[in-house]
PDB file of N, CA and C in Angstrom:
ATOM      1  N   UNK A  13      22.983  16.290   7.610  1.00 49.00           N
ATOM      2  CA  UNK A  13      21.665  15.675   7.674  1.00 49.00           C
ATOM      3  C   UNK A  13      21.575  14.824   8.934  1.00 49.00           C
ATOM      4  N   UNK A  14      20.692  14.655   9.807  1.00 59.00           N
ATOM      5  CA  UNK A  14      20.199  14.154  10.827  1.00 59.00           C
ATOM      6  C   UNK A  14      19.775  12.450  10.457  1.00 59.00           C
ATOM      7  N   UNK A  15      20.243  12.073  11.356  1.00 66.00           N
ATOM      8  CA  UNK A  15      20.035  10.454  11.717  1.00 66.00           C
ATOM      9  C   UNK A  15      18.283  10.400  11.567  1.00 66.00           C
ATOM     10  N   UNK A  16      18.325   9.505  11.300  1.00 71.00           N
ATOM     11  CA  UNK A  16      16.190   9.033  11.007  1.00 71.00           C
ATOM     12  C   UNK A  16      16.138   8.491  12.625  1.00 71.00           C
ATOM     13  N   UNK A  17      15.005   8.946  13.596  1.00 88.00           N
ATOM     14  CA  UNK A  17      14.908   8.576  14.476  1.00 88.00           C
ATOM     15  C   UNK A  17      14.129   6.680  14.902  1.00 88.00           C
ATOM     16  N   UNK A  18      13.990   6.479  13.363  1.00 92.00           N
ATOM     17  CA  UNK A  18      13.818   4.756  13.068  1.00 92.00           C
ATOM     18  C   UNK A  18      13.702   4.406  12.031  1.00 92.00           C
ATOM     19  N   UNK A  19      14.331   3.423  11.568  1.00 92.00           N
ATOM     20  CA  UNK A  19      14.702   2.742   9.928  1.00 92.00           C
ATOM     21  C   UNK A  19      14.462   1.188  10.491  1.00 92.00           C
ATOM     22  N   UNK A  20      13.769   0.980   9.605  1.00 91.00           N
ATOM     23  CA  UNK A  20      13.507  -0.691   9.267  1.00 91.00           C
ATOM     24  C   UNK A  20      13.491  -1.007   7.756  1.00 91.00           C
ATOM     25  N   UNK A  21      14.195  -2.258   7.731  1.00 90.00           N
ATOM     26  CA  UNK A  21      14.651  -2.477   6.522  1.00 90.00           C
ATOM     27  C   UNK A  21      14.254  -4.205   6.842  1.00 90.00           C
ATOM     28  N   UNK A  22      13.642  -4.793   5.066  1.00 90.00           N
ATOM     29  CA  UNK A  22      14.022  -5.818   5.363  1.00 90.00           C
ATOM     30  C   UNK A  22      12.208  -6.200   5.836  1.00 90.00           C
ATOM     31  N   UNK A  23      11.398  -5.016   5.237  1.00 93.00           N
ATOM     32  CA  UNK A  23       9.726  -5.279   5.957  1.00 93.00           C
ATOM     33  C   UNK A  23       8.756  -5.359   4.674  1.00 93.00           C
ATOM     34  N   UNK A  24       7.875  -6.598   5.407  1.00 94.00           N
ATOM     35  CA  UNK A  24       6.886  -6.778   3.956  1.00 94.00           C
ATOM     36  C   UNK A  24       5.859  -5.676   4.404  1.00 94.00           C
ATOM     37  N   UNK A  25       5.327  -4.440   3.526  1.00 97.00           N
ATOM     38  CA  UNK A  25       4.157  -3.507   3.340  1.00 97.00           C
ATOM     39  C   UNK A  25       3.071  -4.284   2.545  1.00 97.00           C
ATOM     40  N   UNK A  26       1.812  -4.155   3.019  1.00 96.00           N
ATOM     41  CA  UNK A  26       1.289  -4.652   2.365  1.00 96.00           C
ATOM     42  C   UNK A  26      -0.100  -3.774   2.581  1.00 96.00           C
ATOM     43  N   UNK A  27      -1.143  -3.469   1.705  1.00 95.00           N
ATOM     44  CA  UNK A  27      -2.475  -2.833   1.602  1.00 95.00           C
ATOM     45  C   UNK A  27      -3.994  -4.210   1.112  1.00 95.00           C
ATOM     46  N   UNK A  28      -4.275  -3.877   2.761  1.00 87.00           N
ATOM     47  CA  UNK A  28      -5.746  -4.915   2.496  1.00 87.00           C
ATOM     48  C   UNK A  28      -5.027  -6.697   2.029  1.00 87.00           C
ATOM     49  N   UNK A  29      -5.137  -7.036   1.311  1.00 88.00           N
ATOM     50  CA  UNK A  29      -4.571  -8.630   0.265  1.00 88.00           C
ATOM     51  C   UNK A  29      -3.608  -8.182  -0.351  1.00 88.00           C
ATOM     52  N   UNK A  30      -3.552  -7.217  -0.715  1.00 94.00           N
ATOM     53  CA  UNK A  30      -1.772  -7.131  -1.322  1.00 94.00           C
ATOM     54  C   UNK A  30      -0.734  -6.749  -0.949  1.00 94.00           C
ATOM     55  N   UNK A  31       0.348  -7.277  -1.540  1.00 95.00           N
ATOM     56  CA  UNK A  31       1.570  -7.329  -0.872  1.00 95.00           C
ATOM     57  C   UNK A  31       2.040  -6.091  -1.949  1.00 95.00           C
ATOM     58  N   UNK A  32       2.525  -5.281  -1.182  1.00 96.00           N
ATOM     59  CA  UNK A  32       3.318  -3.995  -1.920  1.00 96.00           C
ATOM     60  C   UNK A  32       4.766  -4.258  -1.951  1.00 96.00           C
ATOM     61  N   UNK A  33       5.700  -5.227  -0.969  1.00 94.00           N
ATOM     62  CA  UNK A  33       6.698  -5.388  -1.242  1.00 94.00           C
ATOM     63  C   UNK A  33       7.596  -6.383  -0.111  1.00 94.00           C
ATOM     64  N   UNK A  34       8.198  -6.639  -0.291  1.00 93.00           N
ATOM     65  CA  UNK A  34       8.277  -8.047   0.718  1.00 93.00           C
ATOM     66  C   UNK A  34       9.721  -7.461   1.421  1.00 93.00           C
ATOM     67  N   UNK A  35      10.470  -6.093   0.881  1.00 92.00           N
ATOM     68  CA  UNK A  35      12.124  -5.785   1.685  1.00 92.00           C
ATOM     69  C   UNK A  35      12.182  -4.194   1.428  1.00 92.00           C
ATOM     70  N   UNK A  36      11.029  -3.792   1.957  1.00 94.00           N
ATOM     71  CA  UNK A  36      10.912  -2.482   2.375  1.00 94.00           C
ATOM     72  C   UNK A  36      11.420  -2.236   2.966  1.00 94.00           C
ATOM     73  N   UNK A  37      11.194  -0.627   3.078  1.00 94.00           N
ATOM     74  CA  UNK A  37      12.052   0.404   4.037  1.00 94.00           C
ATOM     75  C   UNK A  37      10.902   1.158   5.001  1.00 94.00           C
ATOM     76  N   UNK A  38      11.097   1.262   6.339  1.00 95.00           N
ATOM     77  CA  UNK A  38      10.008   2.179   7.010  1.00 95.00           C
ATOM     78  C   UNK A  38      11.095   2.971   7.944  1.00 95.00           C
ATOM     79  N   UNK A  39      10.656   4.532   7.611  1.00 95.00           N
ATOM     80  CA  UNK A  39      11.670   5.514   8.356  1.00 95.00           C
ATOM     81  C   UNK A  39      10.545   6.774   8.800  1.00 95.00           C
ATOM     82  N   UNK A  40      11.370   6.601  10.415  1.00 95.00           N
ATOM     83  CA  UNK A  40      10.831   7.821  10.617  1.00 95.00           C
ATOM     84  C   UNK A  40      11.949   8.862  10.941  1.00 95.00           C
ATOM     85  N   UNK A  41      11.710   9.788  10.003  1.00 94.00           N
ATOM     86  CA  UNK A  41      12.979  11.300  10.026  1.00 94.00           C
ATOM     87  C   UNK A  41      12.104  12.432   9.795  1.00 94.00           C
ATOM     88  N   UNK A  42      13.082  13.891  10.347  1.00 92.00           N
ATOM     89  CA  UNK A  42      12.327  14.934  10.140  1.00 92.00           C
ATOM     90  C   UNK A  42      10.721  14.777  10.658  1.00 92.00           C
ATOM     91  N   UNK A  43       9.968  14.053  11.416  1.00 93.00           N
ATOM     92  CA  UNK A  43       8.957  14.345  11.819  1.00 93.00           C
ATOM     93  C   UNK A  43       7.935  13.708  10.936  1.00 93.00           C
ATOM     94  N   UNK A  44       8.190  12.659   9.793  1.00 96.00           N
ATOM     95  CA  UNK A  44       7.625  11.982   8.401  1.00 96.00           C
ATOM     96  C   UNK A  44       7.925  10.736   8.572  1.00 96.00           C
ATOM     97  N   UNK A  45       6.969  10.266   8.597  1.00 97.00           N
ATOM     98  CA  UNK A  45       7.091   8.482   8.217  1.00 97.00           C
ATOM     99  C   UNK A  45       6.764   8.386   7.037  1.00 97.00           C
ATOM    100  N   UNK A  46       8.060   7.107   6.376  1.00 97.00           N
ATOM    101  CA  UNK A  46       7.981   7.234   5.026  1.00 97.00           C
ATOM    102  C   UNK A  46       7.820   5.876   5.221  1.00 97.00           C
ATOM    103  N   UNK A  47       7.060   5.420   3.778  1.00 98.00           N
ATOM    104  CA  UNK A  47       7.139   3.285   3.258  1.00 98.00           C
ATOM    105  C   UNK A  47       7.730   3.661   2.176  1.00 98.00           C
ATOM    106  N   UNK A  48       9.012   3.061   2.178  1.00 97.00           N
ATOM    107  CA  UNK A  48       9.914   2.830   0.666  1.00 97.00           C
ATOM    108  C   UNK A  48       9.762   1.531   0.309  1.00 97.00           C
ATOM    109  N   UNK A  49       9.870   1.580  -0.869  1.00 96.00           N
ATOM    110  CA  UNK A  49       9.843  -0.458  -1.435  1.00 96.00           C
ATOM    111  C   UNK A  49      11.200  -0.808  -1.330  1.00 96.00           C
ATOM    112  N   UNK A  50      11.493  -1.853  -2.083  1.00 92.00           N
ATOM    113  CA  UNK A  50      13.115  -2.116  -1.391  1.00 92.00           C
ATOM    114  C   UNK A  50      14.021  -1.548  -2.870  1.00 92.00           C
ATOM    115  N   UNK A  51      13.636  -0.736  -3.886  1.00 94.00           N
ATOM    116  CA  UNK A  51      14.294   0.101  -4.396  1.00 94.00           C
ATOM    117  C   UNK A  51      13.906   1.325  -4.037  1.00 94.00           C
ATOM    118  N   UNK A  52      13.451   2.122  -2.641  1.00 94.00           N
ATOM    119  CA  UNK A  52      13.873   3.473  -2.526  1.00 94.00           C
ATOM    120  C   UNK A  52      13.078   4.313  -3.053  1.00 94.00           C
ATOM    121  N   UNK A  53      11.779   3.631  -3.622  1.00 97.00           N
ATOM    122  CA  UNK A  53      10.487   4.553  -4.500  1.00 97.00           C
ATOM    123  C   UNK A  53       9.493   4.908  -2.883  1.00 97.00           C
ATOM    124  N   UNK A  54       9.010   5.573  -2.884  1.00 97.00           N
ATOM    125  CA  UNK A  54       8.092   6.203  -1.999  1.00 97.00           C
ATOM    126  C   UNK A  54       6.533   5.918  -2.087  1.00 97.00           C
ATOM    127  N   UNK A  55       6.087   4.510  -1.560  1.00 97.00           N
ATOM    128  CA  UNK A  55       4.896   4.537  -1.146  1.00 97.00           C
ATOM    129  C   UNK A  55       3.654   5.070  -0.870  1.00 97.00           C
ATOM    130  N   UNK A  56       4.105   5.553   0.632  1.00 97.00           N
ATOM    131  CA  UNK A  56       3.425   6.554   1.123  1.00 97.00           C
ATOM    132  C   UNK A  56       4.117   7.492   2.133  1.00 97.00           C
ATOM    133  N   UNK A  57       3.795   8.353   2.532  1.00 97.00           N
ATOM    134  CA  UNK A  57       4.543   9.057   3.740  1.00 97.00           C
ATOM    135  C   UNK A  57       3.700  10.332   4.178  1.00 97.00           C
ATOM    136  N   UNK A  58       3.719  10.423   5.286  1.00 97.00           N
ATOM    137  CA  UNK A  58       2.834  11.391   5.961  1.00 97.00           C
ATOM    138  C   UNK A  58       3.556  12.454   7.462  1.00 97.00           C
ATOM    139  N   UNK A  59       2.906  12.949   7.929  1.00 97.00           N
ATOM    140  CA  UNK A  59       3.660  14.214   9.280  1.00 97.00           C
ATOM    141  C   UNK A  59       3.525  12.842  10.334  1.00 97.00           C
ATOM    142  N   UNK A  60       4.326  12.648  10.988  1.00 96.00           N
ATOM    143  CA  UNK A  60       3.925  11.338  11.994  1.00 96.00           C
ATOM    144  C   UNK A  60       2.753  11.649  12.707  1.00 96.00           C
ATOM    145  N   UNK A  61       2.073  13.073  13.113  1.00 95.00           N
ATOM    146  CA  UNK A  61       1.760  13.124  14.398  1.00 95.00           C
ATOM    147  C   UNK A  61      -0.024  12.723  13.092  1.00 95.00           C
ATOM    148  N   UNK A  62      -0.194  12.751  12.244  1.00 95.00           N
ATOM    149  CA  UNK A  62      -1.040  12.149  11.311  1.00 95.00           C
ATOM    150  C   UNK A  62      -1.219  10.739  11.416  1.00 95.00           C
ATOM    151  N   UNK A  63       0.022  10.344  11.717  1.00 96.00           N
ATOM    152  CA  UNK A  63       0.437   8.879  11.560  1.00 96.00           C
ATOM    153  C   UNK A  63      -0.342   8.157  12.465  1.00 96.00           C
ATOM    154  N   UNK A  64      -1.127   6.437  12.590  1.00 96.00           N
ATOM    155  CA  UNK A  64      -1.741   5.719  13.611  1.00 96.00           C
ATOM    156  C   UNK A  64      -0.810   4.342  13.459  1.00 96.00           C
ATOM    157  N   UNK A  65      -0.184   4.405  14.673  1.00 95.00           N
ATOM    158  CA  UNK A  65       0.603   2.503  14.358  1.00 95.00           C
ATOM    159  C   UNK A  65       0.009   2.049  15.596  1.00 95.00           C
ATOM    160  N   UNK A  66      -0.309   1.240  15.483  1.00 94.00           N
ATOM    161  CA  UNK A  66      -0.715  -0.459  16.129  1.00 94.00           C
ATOM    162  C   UNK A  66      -0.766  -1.712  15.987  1.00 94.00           C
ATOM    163  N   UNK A  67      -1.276  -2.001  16.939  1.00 92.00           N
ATOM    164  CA  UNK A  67      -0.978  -3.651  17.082  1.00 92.00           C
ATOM    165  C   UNK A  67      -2.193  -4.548  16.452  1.00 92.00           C
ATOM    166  N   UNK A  68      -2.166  -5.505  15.876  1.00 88.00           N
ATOM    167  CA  UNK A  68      -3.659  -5.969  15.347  1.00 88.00           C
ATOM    168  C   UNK A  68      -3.948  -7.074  16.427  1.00 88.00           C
ATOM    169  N   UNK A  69      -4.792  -7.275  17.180  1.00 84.00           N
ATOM    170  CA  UNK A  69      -5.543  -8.245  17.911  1.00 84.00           C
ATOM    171  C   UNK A  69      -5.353  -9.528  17.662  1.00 84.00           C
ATOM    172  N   UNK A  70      -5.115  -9.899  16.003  1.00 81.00           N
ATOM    173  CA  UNK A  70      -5.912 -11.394  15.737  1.00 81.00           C
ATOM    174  C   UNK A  70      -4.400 -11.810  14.889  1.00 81.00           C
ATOM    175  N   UNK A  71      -3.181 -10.817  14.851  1.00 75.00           N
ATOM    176  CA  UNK A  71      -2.285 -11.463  14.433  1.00 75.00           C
ATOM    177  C   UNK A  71      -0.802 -11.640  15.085  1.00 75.00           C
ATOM    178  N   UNK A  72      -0.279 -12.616  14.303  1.00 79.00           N
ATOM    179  CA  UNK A  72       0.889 -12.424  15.319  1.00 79.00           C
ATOM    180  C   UNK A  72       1.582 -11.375  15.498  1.00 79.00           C
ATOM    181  N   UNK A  73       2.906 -11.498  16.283  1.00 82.00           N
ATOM    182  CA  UNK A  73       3.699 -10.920  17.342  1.00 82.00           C
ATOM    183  C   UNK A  73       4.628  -9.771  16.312  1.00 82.00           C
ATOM    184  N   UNK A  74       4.744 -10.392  14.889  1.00 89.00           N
ATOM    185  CA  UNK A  74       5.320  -9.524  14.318  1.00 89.00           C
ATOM    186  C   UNK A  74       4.734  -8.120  13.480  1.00 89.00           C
ATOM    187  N   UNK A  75       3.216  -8.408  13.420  1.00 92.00           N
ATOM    188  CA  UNK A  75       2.393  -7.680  12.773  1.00 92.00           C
ATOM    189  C   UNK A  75       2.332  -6.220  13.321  1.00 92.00           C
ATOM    190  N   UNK A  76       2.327  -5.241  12.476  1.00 94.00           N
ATOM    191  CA  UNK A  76       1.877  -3.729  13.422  1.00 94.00           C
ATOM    192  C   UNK A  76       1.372  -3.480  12.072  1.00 94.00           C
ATOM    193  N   UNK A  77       0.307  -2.185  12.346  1.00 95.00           N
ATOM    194  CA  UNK A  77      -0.486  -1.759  11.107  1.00 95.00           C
ATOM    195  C   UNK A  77      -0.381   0.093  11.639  1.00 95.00           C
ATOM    196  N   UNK A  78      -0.723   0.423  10.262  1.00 96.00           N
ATOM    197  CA  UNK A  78      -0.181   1.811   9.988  1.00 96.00           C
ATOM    198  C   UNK A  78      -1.063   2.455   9.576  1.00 96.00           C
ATOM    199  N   UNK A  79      -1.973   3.394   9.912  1.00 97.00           N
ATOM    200  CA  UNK A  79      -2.733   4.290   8.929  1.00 97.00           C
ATOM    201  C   UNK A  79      -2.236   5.597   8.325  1.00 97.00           C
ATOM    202  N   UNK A  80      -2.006   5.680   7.150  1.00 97.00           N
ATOM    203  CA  UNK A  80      -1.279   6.526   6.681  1.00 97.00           C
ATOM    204  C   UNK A  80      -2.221   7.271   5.525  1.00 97.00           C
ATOM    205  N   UNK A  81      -2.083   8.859   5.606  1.00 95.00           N
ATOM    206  CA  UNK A  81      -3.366   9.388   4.750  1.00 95.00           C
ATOM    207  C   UNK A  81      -4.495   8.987   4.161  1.00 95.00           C
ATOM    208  N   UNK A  82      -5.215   8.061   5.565  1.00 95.00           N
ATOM    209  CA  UNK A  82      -6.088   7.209   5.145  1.00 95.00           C
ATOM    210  C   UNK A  82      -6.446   5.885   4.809  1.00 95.00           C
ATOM    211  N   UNK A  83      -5.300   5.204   4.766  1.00 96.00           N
ATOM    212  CA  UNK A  83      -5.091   3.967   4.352  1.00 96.00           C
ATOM    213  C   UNK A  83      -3.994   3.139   4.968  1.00 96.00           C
ATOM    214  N   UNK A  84      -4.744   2.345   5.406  1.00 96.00           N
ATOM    215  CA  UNK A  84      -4.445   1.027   6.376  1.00 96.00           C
ATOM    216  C   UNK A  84      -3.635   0.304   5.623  1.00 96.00           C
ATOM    217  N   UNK A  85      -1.844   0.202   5.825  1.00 97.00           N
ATOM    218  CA  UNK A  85      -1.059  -0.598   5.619  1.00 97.00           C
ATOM    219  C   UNK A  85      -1.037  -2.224   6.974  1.00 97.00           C
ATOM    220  N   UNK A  86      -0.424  -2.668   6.818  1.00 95.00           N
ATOM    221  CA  UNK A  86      -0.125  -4.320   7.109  1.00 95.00           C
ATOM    222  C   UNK A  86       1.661  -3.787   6.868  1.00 95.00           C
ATOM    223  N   UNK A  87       2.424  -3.883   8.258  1.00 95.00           N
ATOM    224  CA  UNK A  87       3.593  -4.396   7.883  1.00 95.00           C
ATOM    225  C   UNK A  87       4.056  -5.276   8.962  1.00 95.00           C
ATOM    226  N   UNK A  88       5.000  -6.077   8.264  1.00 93.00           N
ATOM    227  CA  UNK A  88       5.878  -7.341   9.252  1.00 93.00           C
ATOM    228  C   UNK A  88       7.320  -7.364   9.479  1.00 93.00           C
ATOM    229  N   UNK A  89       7.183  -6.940  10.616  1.00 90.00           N
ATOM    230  CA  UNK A  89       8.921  -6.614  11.157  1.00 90.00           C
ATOM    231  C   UNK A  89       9.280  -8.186  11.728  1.00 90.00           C
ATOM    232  N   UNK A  90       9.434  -7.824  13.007  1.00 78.00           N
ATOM    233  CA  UNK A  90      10.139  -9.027  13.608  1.00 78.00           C
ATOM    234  C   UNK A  90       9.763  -9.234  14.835  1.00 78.00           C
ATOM    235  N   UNK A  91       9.378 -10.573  15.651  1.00 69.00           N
ATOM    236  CA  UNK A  91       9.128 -10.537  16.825  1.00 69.00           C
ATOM    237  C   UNK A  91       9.518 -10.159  18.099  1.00 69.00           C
ATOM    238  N   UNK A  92      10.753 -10.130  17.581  1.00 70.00           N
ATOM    239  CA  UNK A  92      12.013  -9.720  18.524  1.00 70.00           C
ATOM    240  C   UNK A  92      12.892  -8.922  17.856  1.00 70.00           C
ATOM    241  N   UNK A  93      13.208  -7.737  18.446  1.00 72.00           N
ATOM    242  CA  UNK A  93      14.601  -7.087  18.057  1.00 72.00           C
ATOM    243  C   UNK A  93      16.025  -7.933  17.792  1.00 72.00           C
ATOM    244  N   UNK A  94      16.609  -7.984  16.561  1.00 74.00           N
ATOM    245  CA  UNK A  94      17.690  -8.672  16.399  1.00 74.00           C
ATOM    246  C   UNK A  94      18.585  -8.413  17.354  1.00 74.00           C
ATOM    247  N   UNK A  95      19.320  -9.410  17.338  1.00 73.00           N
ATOM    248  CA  UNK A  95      20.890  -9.422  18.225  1.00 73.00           C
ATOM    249  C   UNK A  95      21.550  -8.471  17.731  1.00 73.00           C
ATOM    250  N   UNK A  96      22.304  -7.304  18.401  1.00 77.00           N
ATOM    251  CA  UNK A  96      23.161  -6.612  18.236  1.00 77.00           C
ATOM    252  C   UNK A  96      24.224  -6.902  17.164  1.00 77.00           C
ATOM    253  N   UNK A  97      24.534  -6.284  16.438  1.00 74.00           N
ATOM    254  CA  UNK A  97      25.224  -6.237  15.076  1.00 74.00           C
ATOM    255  C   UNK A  97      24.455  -7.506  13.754  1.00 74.00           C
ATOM    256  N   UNK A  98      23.617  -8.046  14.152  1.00 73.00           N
ATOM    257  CA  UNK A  98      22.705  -9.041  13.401  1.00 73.00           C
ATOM    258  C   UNK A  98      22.098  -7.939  12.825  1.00 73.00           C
ATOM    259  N   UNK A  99      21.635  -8.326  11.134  1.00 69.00           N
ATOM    260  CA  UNK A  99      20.481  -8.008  10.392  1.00 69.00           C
ATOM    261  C   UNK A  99      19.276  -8.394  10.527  1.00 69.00           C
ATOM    262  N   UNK A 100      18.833  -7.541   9.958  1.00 68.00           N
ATOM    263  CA  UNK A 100      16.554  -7.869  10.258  1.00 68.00           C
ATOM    264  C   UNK A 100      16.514  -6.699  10.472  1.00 68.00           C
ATOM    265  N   UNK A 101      14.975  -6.575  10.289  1.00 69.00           N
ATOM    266  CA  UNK A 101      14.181  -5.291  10.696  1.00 69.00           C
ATOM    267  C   UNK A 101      13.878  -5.668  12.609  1.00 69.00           C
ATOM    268  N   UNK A 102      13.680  -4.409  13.100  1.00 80.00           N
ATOM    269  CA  UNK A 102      13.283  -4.269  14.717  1.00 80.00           C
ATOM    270  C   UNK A 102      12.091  -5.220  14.722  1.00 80.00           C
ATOM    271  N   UNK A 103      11.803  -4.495  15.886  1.00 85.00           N
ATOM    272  CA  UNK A 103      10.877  -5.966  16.235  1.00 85.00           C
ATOM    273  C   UNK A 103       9.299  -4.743  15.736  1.00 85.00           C
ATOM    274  N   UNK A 104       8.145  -5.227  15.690  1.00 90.00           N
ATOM    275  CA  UNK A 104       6.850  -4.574  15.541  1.00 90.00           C
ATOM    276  C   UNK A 104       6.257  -3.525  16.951  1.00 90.00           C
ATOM    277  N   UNK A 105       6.931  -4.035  17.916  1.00 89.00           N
ATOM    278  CA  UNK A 105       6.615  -3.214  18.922  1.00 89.00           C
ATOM    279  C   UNK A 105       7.511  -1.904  18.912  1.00 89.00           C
ATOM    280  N   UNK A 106       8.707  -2.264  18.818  1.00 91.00           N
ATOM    281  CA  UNK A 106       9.707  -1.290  18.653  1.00 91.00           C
ATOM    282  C   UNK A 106       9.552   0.108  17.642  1.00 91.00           C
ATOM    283  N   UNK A 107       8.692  -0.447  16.651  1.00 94.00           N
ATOM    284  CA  UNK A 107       8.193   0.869  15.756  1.00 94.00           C
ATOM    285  C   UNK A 107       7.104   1.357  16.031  1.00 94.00           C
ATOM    286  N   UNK A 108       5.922   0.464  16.980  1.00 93.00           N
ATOM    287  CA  UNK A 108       5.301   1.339  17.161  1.00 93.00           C
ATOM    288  C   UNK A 108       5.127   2.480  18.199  1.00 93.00           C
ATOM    289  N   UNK A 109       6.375   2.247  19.140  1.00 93.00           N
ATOM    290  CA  UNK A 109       6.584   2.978  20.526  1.00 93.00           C
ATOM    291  C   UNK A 109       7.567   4.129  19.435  1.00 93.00           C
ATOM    292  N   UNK A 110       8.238   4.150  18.476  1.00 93.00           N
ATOM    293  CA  UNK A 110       8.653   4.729  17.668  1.00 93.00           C
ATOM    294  C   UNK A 110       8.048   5.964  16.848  1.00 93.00           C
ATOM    295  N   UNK A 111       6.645   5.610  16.855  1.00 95.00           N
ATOM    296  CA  UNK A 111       6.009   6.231  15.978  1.00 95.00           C
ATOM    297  C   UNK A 111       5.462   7.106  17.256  1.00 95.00           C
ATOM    298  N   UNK A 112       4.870   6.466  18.469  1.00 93.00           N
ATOM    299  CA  UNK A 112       3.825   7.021  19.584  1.00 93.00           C
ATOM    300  C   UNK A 112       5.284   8.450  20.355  1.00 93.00           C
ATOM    301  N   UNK A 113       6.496   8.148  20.352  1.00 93.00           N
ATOM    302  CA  UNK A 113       7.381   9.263  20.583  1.00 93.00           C
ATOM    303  C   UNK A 113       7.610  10.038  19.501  1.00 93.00           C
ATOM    304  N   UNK A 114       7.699   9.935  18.349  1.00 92.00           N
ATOM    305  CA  UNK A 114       8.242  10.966  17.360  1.00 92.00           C
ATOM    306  C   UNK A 114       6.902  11.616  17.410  1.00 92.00           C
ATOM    307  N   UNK A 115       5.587  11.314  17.569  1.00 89.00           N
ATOM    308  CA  UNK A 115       4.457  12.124  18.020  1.00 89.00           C
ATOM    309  C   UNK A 115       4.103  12.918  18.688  1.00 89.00           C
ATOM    310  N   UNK A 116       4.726  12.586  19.720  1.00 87.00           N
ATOM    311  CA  UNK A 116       5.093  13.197  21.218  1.00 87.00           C
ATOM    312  C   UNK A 116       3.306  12.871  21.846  1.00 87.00           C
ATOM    313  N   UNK A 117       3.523  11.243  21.689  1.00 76.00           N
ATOM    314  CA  UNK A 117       2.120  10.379  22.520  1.00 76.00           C
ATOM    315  C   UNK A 117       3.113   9.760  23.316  1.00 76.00           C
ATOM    316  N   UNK A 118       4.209  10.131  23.742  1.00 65.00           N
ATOM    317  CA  UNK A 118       4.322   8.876  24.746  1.00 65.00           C
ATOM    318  C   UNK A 118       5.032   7.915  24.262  1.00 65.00           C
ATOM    319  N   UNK A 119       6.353   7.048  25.292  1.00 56.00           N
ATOM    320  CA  UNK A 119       6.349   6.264  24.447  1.00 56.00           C
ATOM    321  C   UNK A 119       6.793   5.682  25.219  1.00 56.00           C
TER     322      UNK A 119
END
């Protein structure tokens, strides 16, 4: 089985005001971005090149948002990529240049 070309762990998902889970999982493998909760149940997940990640205007540095079969997730990584061998999820930019290459938009 093939390495996921990005795993974040350790991310709050959230839809509109609610919080779906505060130590999620976001992976992109096989060409699918998946939202796992932090037991490994499946959210949502879609073909990436379906997939829309960006940046929101009006929030902070850690915020990126996701449209996924329609529906606008909220997730919060990290402002900064952790220190090498340190835990945390990547930083919010980092997944979304993540998502714009496994697309093949560029990255």
């Amino acid at each position: 089985m093939a390495e996921p070309e990005f795993t974040a762990k350790g991310v709050r998902i959230g839809k509109r005001l609610r919080q779906l889970t505060r130590a999620g999982q976001v992976r992109i493998e096989d060409g699918r971005l998946q939202l796992l909760t932090s037991y490994g149940s499946e959210i949502d997940s879609a073909p990436v090149q379906a997939v829309r990640a960006s940046k929101p205007w009006f929030a902070n540095e850690d915020r990126a948002l996701a449209d996924v079969n329609g529906t606008r997730y909220t997730l919060t990584l990290n402002e900064h990529d952790p220190a090498p061998g340190k835990p945390g999820p990547p930083s919010a930019r980092r997944f979304i240049e993540a998502v714009r290459k496994a697309a093949g938009r560029g990255g």
